[in-house]
CSV table of C-alpha atoms in Angstrom, one decimal:
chain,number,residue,atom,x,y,z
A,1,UNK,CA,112.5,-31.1,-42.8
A,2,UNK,CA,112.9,-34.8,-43.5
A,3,UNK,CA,116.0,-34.7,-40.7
A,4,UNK,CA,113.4,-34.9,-37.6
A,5,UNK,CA,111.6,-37.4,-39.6
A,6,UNK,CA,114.6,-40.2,-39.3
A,7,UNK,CA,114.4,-41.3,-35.9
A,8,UNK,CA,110.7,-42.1,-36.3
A,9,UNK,CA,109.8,-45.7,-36.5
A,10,UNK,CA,108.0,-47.8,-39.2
A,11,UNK,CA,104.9,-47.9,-37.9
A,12,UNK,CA,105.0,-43.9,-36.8
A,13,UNK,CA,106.0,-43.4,-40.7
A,14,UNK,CA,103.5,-45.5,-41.9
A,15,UNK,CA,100.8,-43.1,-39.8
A,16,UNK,CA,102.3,-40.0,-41.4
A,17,UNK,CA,102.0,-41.3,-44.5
A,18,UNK,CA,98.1,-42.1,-44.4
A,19,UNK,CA,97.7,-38.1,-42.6
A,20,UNK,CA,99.6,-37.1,-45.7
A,21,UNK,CA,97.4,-38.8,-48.2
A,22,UNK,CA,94.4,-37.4,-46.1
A,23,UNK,CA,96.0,-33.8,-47.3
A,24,UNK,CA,94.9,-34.9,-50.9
A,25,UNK,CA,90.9,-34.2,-50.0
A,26,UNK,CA,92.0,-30.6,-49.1
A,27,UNK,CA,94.5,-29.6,-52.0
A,28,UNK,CA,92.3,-28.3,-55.1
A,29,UNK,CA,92.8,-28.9,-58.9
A,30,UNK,CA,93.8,-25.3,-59.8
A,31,UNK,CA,93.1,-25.0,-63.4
A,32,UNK,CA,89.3,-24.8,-62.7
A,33,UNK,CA,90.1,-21.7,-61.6
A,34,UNK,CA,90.7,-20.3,-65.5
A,35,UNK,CA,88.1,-22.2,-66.9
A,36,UNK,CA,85.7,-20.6,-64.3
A,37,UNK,CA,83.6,-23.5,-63.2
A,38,UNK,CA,84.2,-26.4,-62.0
A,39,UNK,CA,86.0,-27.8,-58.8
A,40,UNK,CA,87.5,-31.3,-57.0
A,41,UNK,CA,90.2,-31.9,-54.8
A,42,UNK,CA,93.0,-34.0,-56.0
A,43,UNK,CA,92.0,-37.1,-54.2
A,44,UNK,CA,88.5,-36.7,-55.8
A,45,UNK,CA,91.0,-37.1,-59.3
A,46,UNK,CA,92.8,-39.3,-58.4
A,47,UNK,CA,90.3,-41.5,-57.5
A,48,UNK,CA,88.6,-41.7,-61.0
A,49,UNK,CA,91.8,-42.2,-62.9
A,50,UNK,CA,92.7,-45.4,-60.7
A,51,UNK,CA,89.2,-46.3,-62.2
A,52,UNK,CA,89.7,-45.1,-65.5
A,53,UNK,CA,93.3,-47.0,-65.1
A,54,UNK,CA,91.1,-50.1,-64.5
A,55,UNK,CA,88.8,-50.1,-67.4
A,56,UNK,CA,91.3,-49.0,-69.8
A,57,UNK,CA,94.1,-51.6,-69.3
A,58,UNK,CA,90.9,-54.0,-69.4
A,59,UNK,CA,90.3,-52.9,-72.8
A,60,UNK,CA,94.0,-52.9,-74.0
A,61,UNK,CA,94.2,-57.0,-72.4
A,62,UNK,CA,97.5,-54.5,-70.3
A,63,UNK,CA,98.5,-55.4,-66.6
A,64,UNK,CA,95.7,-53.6,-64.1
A,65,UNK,CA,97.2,-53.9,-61.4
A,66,UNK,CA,100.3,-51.8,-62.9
A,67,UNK,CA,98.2,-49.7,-64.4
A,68,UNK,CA,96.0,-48.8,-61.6
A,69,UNK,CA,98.9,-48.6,-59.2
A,70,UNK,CA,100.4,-46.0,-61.6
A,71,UNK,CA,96.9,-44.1,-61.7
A,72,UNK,CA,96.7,-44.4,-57.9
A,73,UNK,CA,99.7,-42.7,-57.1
A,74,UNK,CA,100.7,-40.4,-59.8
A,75,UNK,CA,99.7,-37.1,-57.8
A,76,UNK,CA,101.0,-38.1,-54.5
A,77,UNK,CA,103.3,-35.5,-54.5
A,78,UNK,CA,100.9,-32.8,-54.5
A,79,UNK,CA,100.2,-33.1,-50.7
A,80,UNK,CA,103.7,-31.4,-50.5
A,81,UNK,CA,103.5,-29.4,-53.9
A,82,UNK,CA,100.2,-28.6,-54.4
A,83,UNK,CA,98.5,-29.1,-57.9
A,84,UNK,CA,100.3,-26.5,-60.3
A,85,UNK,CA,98.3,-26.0,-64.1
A,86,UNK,CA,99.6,-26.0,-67.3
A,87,UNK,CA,100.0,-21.8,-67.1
A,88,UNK,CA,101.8,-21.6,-63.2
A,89,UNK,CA,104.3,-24.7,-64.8
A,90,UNK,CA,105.4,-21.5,-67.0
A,91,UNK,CA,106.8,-19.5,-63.7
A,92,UNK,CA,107.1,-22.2,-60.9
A,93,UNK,CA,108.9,-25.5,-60.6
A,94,UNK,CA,107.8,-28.2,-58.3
A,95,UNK,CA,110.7,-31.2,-56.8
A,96,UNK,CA,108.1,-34.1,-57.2
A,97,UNK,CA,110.4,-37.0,-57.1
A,98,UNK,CA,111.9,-35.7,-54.2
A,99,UNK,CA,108.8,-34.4,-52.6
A,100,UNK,CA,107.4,-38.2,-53.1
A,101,UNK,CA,110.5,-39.9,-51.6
A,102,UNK,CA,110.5,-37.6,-48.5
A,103,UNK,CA,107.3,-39.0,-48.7
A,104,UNK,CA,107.9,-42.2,-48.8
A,105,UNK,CA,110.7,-42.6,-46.5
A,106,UNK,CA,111.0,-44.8,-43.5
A,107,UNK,CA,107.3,-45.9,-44.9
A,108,UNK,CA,108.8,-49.3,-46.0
A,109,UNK,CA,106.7,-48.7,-48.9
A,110,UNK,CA,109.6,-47.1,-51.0
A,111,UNK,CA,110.8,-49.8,-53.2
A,112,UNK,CA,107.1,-50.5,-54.2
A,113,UNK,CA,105.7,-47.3,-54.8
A,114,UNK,CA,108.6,-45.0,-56.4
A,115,UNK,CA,109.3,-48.0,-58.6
A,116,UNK,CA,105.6,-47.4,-60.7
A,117,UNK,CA,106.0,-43.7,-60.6
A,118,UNK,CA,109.4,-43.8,-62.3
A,119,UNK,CA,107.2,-45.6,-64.6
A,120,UNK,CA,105.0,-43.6,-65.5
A,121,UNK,CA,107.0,-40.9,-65.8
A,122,UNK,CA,109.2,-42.6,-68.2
A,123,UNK,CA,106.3,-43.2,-70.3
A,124,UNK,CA,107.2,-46.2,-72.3
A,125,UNK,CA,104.9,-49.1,-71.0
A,126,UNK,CA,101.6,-49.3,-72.4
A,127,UNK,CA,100.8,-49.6,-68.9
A,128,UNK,CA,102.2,-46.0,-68.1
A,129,UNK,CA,100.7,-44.7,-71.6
A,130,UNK,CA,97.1,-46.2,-70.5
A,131,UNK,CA,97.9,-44.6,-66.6
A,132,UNK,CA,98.5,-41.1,-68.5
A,133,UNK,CA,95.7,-41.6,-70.6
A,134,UNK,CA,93.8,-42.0,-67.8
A,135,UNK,CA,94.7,-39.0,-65.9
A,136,UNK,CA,93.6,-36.9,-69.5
A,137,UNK,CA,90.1,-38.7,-69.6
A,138,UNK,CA,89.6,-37.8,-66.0
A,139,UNK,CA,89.6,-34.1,-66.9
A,140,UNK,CA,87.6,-35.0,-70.2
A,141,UNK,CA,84.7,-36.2,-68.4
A,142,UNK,CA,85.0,-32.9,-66.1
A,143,UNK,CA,85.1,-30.8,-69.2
A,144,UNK,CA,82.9,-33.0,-71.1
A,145,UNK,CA,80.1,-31.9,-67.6
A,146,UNK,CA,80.8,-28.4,-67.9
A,147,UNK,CA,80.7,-28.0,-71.3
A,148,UNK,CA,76.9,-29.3,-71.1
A,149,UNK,CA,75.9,-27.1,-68.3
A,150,UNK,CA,76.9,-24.3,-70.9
A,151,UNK,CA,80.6,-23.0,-70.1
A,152,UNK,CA,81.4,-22.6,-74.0
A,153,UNK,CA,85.3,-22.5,-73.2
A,154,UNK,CA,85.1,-26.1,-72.0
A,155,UNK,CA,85.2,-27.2,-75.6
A,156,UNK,CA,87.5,-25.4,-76.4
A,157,UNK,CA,89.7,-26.9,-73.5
A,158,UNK,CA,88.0,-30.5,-74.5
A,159,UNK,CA,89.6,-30.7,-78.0
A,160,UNK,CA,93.2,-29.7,-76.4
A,161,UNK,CA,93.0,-32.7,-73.8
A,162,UNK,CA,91.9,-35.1,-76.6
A,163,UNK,CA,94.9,-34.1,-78.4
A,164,UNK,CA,97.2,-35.1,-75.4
A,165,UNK,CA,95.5,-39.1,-76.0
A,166,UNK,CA,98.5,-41.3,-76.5
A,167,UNK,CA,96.9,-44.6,-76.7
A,168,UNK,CA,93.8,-46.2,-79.3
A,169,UNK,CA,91.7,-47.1,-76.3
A,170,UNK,CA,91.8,-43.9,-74.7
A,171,UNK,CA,91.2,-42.1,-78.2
A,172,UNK,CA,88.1,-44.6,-78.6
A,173,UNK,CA,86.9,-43.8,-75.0
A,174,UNK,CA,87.6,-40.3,-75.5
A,175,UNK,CA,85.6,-40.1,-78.6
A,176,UNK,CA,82.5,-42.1,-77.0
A,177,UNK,CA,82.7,-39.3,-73.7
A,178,UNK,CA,82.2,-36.5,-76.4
A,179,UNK,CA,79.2,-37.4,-77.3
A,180,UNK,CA,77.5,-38.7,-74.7
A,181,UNK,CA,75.2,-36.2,-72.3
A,182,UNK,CA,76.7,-36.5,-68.6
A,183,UNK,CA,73.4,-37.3,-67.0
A,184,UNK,CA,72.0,-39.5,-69.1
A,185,UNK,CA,73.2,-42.5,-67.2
A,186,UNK,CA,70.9,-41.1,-63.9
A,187,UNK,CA,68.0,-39.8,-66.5
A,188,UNK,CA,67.3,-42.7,-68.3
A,189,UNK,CA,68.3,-45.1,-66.2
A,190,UNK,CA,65.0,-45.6,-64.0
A,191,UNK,CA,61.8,-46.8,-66.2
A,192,UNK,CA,59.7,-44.6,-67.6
A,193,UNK,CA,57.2,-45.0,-65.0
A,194,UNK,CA,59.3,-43.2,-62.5
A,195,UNK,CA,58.8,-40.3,-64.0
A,196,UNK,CA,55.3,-40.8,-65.0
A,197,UNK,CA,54.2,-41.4,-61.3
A,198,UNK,CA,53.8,-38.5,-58.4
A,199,UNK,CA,57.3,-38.2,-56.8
A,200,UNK,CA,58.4,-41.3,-58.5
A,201,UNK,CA,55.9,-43.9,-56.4
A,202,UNK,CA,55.5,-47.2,-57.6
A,203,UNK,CA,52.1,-48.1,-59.0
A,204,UNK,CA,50.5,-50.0,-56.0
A,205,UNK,CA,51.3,-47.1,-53.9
């Protein structure tokens, strides 16, 4: 596939790379599918941990760019692979260092992208352990939401992701998420009076 791809300038690469990060919005998190609610698209994902890569470096005084970088690209791949759970890894095997430099080639973008997902991967910066961390708490929160709309097997899939936690300040985040109520940050964030009031209208109206 990549053989019709080499004659294809920078710029023209650089086009097909942004279509193929596009792809992310339509490739779905599959393991929603077992826990029976629950959905996102991998670019809704990734999106969160990039900002969950953010605020935990922050908290660890770790490099955020790295970290965020790591978190921003660490499911690139699955444009080309598509997301595969913890059960399909059992029967299928996806290339994703090779699916990620055919996606990064002719981009110019090689030598600064593959570098953080070798990274990661390696998993012995505690900028990669934060960026992994990250990529758990994402699908925390998610279970943390389900479980409170009432899908009992949630917490049962909760306590195995907290277990996965390799760093303190994703434990301590981790530990905060459980017992905090997902809607609680919309619910008691307006005064009291918006509720009070007729379809939340300020008091001169």
């Amino acid at each position: 596939m990549m053989k019709n791809m080499k004659n294809r300038d920078k710029m023209t690469r650089l086009a097909d790379f942004l279509f193929e990060v596009g792809m992310l919005r339509k490739t779905p998190r599959t393991g929603y599918q077992f826990l029976g609610t629950g959905s996102e698209s991998v670019a809704d994902h990734s999106y969160r941990v990039a900002v969950l890569g953010y605020v935990l470096a922050d908290m660890a005084g770790a490099d955020m760019a790295r970290t965020v970088f790591m978190c921003l690209f660490h499911d690139l791949h699955e444009a080309r692979t598509g997301d595969f759970n913890y059960v399909n890894r059992i029967y299928n095997r996806s290339y994703r260092d090779r699916s990620l430099r055919h996606t990064l080639a002719g981009t110019g973008l090689e030598d600064k992208i593959f570098p953080h997902w070798e990274e990661l991967e390696e998993c012995e910066t505690i900028e990669s352990k934060l960026a992994q961390d990250a990529d758990q708490l994402d699908f925390i929160l998610n279970l943390k939401e389900e479980l409170d709309m009432g899908n009992r097997y949630a917490g049962q899939w909760l306590e195995s992701a907290i277990k996965r936690l390799r760093t303190e300040e994703g434990q301590q985040l981790a530990d905060k998420i459980a017992e905090t109520d997902h809607k609680d940050w919309w619910y008691l964030g307006p005064p009291p009076s918006w509720w009070e009031n007729k379809n939340g209208l300020d008091d001169e109206d």
